[in-house]
Amino acid sequence: MDSIWTRERPAPARETLSRAQIVQAAVTLLDAEGLQGLSMRKLAARLDSGATSLYWHVQTKDDLIELVIDEVYGEVDLPEPELAGWRPGAILFAHSLRAAIMHHTWLPEVIYTRPSLGPKAMSLGERGRVLFGAAGFADREIDYAMGAVMSYVIGAARRAGDMMQNEAFAFGLDSLLDGLDARLKK
């Protein structure tokens, strides 16, 4: 799959906008109007610019989606295992991802539609590998364990009302972590 992170970035003709400004404005627009409200024209209007100015920084709407997903990954907290321990760290990670999804309700619709190759996603992934590796998972099981937690959180976000019930969310998360813990003890 083609990704904005794997292409060479062309130099803009003039520096009136930065990619960071565009991404921040896109996140704000998405938060206000959802995916259906996102267009390059609307985004340009929010930035008091022309749509063609945006294309110097972002070639397509898919590229923009990739950038905003990475931006949100930067909001997710995942502590060092030495500071929290693996299970409390996994709980903090899950609740932090849940908070990001509750703040950016459009995220579950797009999170798996584009590759997660941006610097914030890569950093989160590496910290996750350290956390789940410290638990005792090895090799591919590290990715599976982290993926299970992420899938639970994102799946819960897609079910109407579930994200608002902290007790139900915590019960499901504890059950998942109990299963991961039992797997480690085999």
PDB file of C-alpha atoms in Angstrom:
ATOM      1  CA  MET A   1       0.000   0.000   0.000  1.00  0.00           C
ATOM      2  CA  ASP A   2       1.260   3.440  -0.887  1.00  0.00           C
ATOM      3  CA  SER A   3       1.942   5.668   2.120  1.00  0.00           C
ATOM      4  CA  ILE A   4       2.787   9.321   2.580  1.00  0.00           C
ATOM      5  CA  TRP A   5       5.569   8.203   4.936  1.00  0.00           C
ATOM      6  CA  THR A   6       7.379   6.227   2.215  1.00  0.00           C
ATOM      7  CA  ARG A   7       7.356   8.927  -0.480  1.00  0.00           C
ATOM      8  CA  GLU A   8       9.906  11.672  -0.877  1.00  0.00           C
ATOM      9  CA  ARG A   9       8.435  14.950   0.296  1.00  0.00           C
ATOM     10  CA  PRO A  10       8.487  17.686  -2.347  1.00  0.00           C
ATOM     11  CA  ALA A  11       9.627  21.115  -1.276  1.00  0.00           C
ATOM     12  CA  PRO A  12       6.725  23.571  -1.158  1.00  0.00           C
ATOM     13  CA  ALA A  13       6.809  26.419  -3.657  1.00  0.00           C
ATOM     14  CA  ARG A  14       6.345  28.865  -0.817  1.00  0.00           C
ATOM     15  CA  GLU A  15       6.127  28.447   2.919  1.00  0.00           C
ATOM     16  CA  THR A  16       2.827  30.060   3.860  1.00  0.00           C
ATOM     17  CA  LEU A  17       1.522  26.937   5.587  1.00  0.00           C
ATOM     18  CA  SER A  18       3.270  24.094   7.324  1.00  0.00           C
ATOM     19  CA  ARG A  19       2.267  20.449   7.253  1.00  0.00           C
ATOM     20  CA  ALA A  20       1.822  20.644  11.029  1.00  0.00           C
ATOM     21  CA  GLN A  21      -0.680  23.518  10.660  1.00  0.00           C
ATOM     22  CA  ILE A  22      -2.606  21.571   8.045  1.00  0.00           C
ATOM     23  CA  VAL A  23      -2.731  18.434  10.180  1.00  0.00           C
ATOM     24  CA  GLN A  24      -3.854  20.335  13.277  1.00  0.00           C
ATOM     25  CA  ALA A  25      -6.591  22.115  11.320  1.00  0.00           C
ATOM     26  CA  ALA A  26      -7.687  18.779   9.826  1.00  0.00           C
ATOM     27  CA  VAL A  27      -7.963  17.197  13.274  1.00  0.00           C
ATOM     28  CA  THR A  28     -10.038  20.163  14.464  1.00  0.00           C
ATOM     29  CA  LEU A  29     -12.292  19.908  11.400  1.00  0.00           C
ATOM     30  CA  LEU A  30     -12.712  16.157  11.837  1.00  0.00           C
ATOM     31  CA  ASP A  31     -13.546  16.608  15.527  1.00  0.00           C
ATOM     32  CA  ALA A  32     -16.198  19.174  14.633  1.00  0.00           C
ATOM     33  CA  GLU A  33     -17.725  17.617  11.505  1.00  0.00           C
ATOM     34  CA  GLY A  34     -16.566  14.000  11.295  1.00  0.00           C
ATOM     35  CA  LEU A  35     -15.225  12.255   8.215  1.00  0.00           C
ATOM     36  CA  GLN A  36     -18.117  13.362   6.042  1.00  0.00           C
ATOM     37  CA  GLY A  37     -17.227  16.991   6.783  1.00  0.00           C
ATOM     38  CA  LEU A  38     -13.593  16.692   5.730  1.00  0.00           C
ATOM     39  CA  SER A  39     -12.665  18.085   2.334  1.00  0.00           C
ATOM     40  CA  MET A  40      -9.579  19.828   1.096  1.00  0.00           C
ATOM     41  CA  ARG A  41     -11.711  22.839   0.211  1.00  0.00           C
ATOM     42  CA  LYS A  42     -13.183  23.140   3.719  1.00  0.00           C
ATOM     43  CA  LEU A  43      -9.772  22.622   5.257  1.00  0.00           C
ATOM     44  CA  ALA A  44      -8.253  25.317   3.058  1.00  0.00           C
ATOM     45  CA  ALA A  45     -11.036  27.714   4.067  1.00  0.00           C
ATOM     46  CA  ARG A  46     -10.293  27.057   7.757  1.00  0.00           C
ATOM     47  CA  LEU A  47      -6.664  27.883   7.079  1.00  0.00           C
ATOM     48  CA  ASP A  48      -7.589  30.975   5.059  1.00  0.00           C
ATOM     49  CA  SER A  49      -5.794  29.501   2.084  1.00  0.00           C
ATOM     50  CA  GLY A  50      -6.510  27.992  -1.299  1.00  0.00           C
ATOM     51  CA  ALA A  51      -6.927  24.244  -1.711  1.00  0.00           C
ATOM     52  CA  THR A  52      -3.997  24.158  -4.122  1.00  0.00           C
ATOM     53  CA  SER A  53      -1.713  25.428  -1.337  1.00  0.00           C
ATOM     54  CA  LEU A  54      -2.561  22.331   0.680  1.00  0.00           C
ATOM     55  CA  TYR A  55      -1.491  20.034  -2.137  1.00  0.00           C
ATOM     56  CA  TRP A  56       2.119  21.188  -1.783  1.00  0.00           C
ATOM     57  CA  HIS A  57       2.113  19.468   1.615  1.00  0.00           C
ATOM     58  CA  VAL A  58      -0.526  16.763   1.248  1.00  0.00           C
ATOM     59  CA  GLN A  59      -1.209  15.200  -2.156  1.00  0.00           C
ATOM     60  CA  THR A  60      -4.475  13.390  -1.370  1.00  0.00           C
ATOM     61  CA  LYS A  61      -7.196  13.108   1.223  1.00  0.00           C
ATOM     62  CA  ASP A  62      -5.876   9.611   2.033  1.00  0.00           C
ATOM     63  CA  ASP A  63      -2.492  11.162   2.794  1.00  0.00           C
ATOM     64  CA  LEU A  64      -4.208  13.629   5.089  1.00  0.00           C
ATOM     65  CA  ILE A  65      -6.034  10.813   6.887  1.00  0.00           C
ATOM     66  CA  GLU A  66      -2.713   9.048   7.379  1.00  0.00           C
ATOM     67  CA  LEU A  67      -1.224  12.190   8.886  1.00  0.00           C
ATOM     68  CA  VAL A  68      -4.118  12.810  11.282  1.00  0.00           C
ATOM     69  CA  ILE A  69      -4.102   9.186  12.456  1.00  0.00           C
ATOM     70  CA  ASP A  70      -0.419   9.551  13.287  1.00  0.00           C
ATOM     71  CA  GLU A  71      -1.137  12.837  15.065  1.00  0.00           C
ATOM     72  CA  VAL A  72      -3.687  11.118  17.316  1.00  0.00           C
ATOM     73  CA  TYR A  73      -1.279   8.255  18.046  1.00  0.00           C
ATOM     74  CA  GLY A  74       0.915  10.941  19.593  1.00  0.00           C
ATOM     75  CA  GLU A  75      -1.793  11.552  22.213  1.00  0.00           C
ATOM     76  CA  VAL A  76      -1.777   7.952  23.471  1.00  0.00           C
ATOM     77  CA  ASP A  77       0.212   7.315  26.634  1.00  0.00           C
ATOM     78  CA  LEU A  78       2.118   4.084  27.040  1.00  0.00           C
ATOM     79  CA  PRO A  79       4.460   4.067  30.054  1.00  0.00           C
ATOM     80  CA  GLU A  80       7.821   2.385  30.476  1.00  0.00           C
ATOM     81  CA  PRO A  81       7.353  -1.039  32.108  1.00  0.00           C
ATOM     82  CA  GLU A  82       9.885  -0.170  34.844  1.00  0.00           C
ATOM     83  CA  LEU A  83       7.627   2.668  35.949  1.00  0.00           C
ATOM     84  CA  ALA A  84       4.286   0.920  35.885  1.00  0.00           C
ATOM     85  CA  GLY A  85       4.680  -2.821  35.386  1.00  0.00           C
ATOM     86  CA  TRP A  86       3.214  -4.504  32.341  1.00  0.00           C
ATOM     87  CA  ARG A  87      -0.398  -4.904  33.469  1.00  0.00           C
ATOM     88  CA  PRO A  88      -0.866  -1.394  34.924  1.00  0.00           C
ATOM     89  CA  GLY A  89       0.967  -0.105  31.826  1.00  0.00           C
ATOM     90  CA  ALA A  90      -1.418  -2.001  29.552  1.00  0.00           C
ATOM     91  CA  ILE A  91      -4.393  -0.607  31.498  1.00  0.00           C
ATOM     92  CA  LEU A  92      -3.042   2.943  31.170  1.00  0.00           C
ATOM     93  CA  PHE A  93      -2.434   2.367  27.452  1.00  0.00           C
ATOM     94  CA  ALA A  94      -5.982   1.059  26.920  1.00  0.00           C
ATOM     95  CA  HIS A  95      -7.588   3.925  28.824  1.00  0.00           C
ATOM     96  CA  SER A  96      -5.405   6.475  27.035  1.00  0.00           C
ATOM     97  CA  LEU A  97      -6.342   5.034  23.629  1.00  0.00           C
ATOM     98  CA  ARG A  98      -9.991   5.021  24.731  1.00  0.00           C
ATOM     99  CA  ALA A  99      -9.741   8.695  25.732  1.00  0.00           C
ATOM    100  CA  ALA A 100      -8.236   9.568  22.333  1.00  0.00           C
ATOM    101  CA  ILE A 101     -11.088   7.741  20.584  1.00  0.00           C
ATOM    102  CA  MET A 102     -13.707   9.448  22.734  1.00  0.00           C
ATOM    103  CA  HIS A 103     -12.150  12.811  21.855  1.00  0.00           C
ATOM    104  CA  HIS A 104     -11.743  11.940  18.157  1.00  0.00           C
ATOM    105  CA  THR A 105     -14.911   9.933  17.462  1.00  0.00           C
ATOM    106  CA  TRP A 106     -14.044   9.610  13.755  1.00  0.00           C
ATOM    107  CA  LEU A 107     -10.879   7.614  14.522  1.00  0.00           C
ATOM    108  CA  PRO A 108     -12.343   4.066  14.626  1.00  0.00           C
ATOM    109  CA  GLU A 109     -13.636   4.500  11.065  1.00  0.00           C
ATOM    110  CA  VAL A 110     -10.153   5.133   9.672  1.00  0.00           C
ATOM    111  CA  ILE A 111      -7.586   3.701  12.070  1.00  0.00           C
ATOM    112  CA  TYR A 112      -7.078   0.483  10.106  1.00  0.00           C
ATOM    113  CA  THR A 113      -7.606   1.944   6.622  1.00  0.00           C
ATOM    114  CA  ARG A 114      -4.093   3.329   6.202  1.00  0.00           C
ATOM    115  CA  PRO A 115      -0.680   1.989   7.228  1.00  0.00           C
ATOM    116  CA  SER A 116       0.654   3.187  10.566  1.00  0.00           C
ATOM    117  CA  LEU A 117       4.122   4.207   9.429  1.00  0.00           C
ATOM    118  CA  GLY A 118       4.334   7.707  10.872  1.00  0.00           C
ATOM    119  CA  PRO A 119       6.817   8.646  13.592  1.00  0.00           C
ATOM    120  CA  LYS A 120       4.228   8.798  16.375  1.00  0.00           C
ATOM    121  CA  ALA A 121       2.713   5.434  15.435  1.00  0.00           C
ATOM    122  CA  MET A 122       6.177   3.885  15.210  1.00  0.00           C
ATOM    123  CA  SER A 123       7.124   5.285  18.610  1.00  0.00           C
ATOM    124  CA  LEU A 124       3.909   3.972  20.157  1.00  0.00           C
ATOM    125  CA  GLY A 125       4.499   0.578  18.569  1.00  0.00           C
ATOM    126  CA  GLU A 126       8.055   0.397  19.874  1.00  0.00           C
ATOM    127  CA  ARG A 127       7.003   1.374  23.392  1.00  0.00           C
ATOM    128  CA  GLY A 128       4.262  -1.273  23.173  1.00  0.00           C
ATOM    129  CA  ARG A 129       6.824  -3.884  22.156  1.00  0.00           C
ATOM    130  CA  VAL A 130       8.903  -2.956  25.208  1.00  0.00           C
ATOM    131  CA  LEU A 131       5.887  -3.097  27.554  1.00  0.00           C
ATOM    132  CA  PHE A 132       4.500  -6.402  26.308  1.00  0.00           C
ATOM    133  CA  GLY A 133       8.006  -7.830  25.996  1.00  0.00           C
ATOM    134  CA  ALA A 134       8.609  -6.997  29.665  1.00  0.00           C
ATOM    135  CA  ALA A 135       5.475  -8.997  30.475  1.00  0.00           C
ATOM    136  CA  GLY A 136       7.138 -12.080  29.022  1.00  0.00           C
ATOM    137  CA  PHE A 137       5.713 -12.190  25.526  1.00  0.00           C
ATOM    138  CA  ALA A 138       8.240 -12.856  22.777  1.00  0.00           C
ATOM    139  CA  ASP A 139       8.510 -12.373  19.037  1.00  0.00           C
ATOM    140  CA  ARG A 140       5.132 -12.235  17.283  1.00  0.00           C
ATOM    141  CA  GLU A 141       3.225 -12.726  20.540  1.00  0.00           C
ATOM    142  CA  ILE A 142       4.276  -9.212  21.559  1.00  0.00           C
ATOM    143  CA  ASP A 143       2.444  -7.824  18.528  1.00  0.00           C
ATOM    144  CA  TYR A 144      -0.509 -10.141  19.108  1.00  0.00           C
ATOM    145  CA  ALA A 145      -0.875  -9.078  22.743  1.00  0.00           C
ATOM    146  CA  MET A 146      -0.693  -5.368  21.947  1.00  0.00           C
ATOM    147  CA  GLY A 147      -2.993  -5.874  18.969  1.00  0.00           C
ATOM    148  CA  ALA A 148      -5.530  -7.670  21.166  1.00  0.00           C
ATOM    149  CA  VAL A 149      -5.658  -4.720  23.566  1.00  0.00           C
ATOM    150  CA  MET A 150      -5.941  -2.216  20.714  1.00  0.00           C
ATOM    151  CA  SER A 151      -8.643  -4.283  18.980  1.00  0.00           C
ATOM    152  CA  TYR A 152     -10.633  -4.506  22.197  1.00  0.00           C
ATOM    153  CA  VAL A 153     -10.511  -0.750  22.759  1.00  0.00           C
ATOM    154  CA  ILE A 154     -11.338   0.122  19.147  1.00  0.00           C
ATOM    155  CA  GLY A 155     -14.059  -2.529  18.975  1.00  0.00           C
ATOM    156  CA  ALA A 156     -15.637  -1.224  22.169  1.00  0.00           C
ATOM    157  CA  ALA A 157     -15.573   2.258  20.643  1.00  0.00           C
ATOM    158  CA  ARG A 158     -17.584   1.076  17.643  1.00  0.00           C
ATOM    159  CA  ARG A 159     -20.422  -0.255  19.787  1.00  0.00           C
ATOM    160  CA  ALA A 160     -22.803   2.562  20.627  1.00  0.00           C
ATOM    161  CA  GLY A 161     -22.833   3.477  24.292  1.00  0.00           C
ATOM    162  CA  ASP A 162     -20.159   1.014  25.431  1.00  0.00           C
ATOM    163  CA  MET A 163     -17.460   3.644  25.583  1.00  0.00           C
ATOM    164  CA  MET A 164     -19.487   5.704  28.022  1.00  0.00           C
ATOM    165  CA  GLN A 165     -19.734   2.859  30.557  1.00  0.00           C
ATOM    166  CA  ASN A 166     -16.435   2.825  32.418  1.00  0.00           C
ATOM    167  CA  GLU A 167     -17.367  -0.191  34.488  1.00  0.00           C
ATOM    168  CA  ALA A 168     -18.225  -2.348  31.457  1.00  0.00           C
ATOM    169  CA  PHE A 169     -15.088  -1.206  29.645  1.00  0.00           C
ATOM    170  CA  ALA A 170     -12.889  -1.974  32.676  1.00  0.00           C
ATOM    171  CA  PHE A 171     -14.502  -5.410  33.101  1.00  0.00           C
ATOM    172  CA  GLY A 172     -13.804  -6.348  29.492  1.00  0.00           C
ATOM    173  CA  LEU A 173     -10.256  -5.017  29.668  1.00  0.00           C
ATOM    174  CA  ASP A 174      -9.541  -6.891  32.925  1.00  0.00           C
ATOM    175  CA  SER A 175     -10.912 -10.076  31.367  1.00  0.00           C
ATOM    176  CA  LEU A 176      -8.675  -9.657  28.320  1.00  0.00           C
ATOM    177  CA  LEU A 177      -5.620  -8.976  30.483  1.00  0.00           C
ATOM    178  CA  ASP A 178      -6.473 -11.991  32.681  1.00  0.00           C
ATOM    179  CA  GLY A 179      -6.408 -14.096  29.510  1.00  0.00           C
ATOM    180  CA  LEU A 180      -3.069 -12.646  28.433  1.00  0.00           C
ATOM    181  CA  ASP A 181      -1.693 -13.224  31.938  1.00  0.00           C
ATOM    182  CA  ALA A 182      -2.901 -16.843  31.890  1.00  0.00           C
ATOM    183  CA  ARG A 183      -1.210 -17.342  28.532  1.00  0.00           C
ATOM    184  CA  LEU A 184       2.065 -16.119  30.018  1.00  0.00           C
ATOM    185  CA  LYS A 185       1.781 -18.673  32.846  1.00  0.00           C
ATOM    186  CA  LYS A 186       1.398 -21.681  30.479  1.00  0.00           C
TER     187      LYS A 186
END
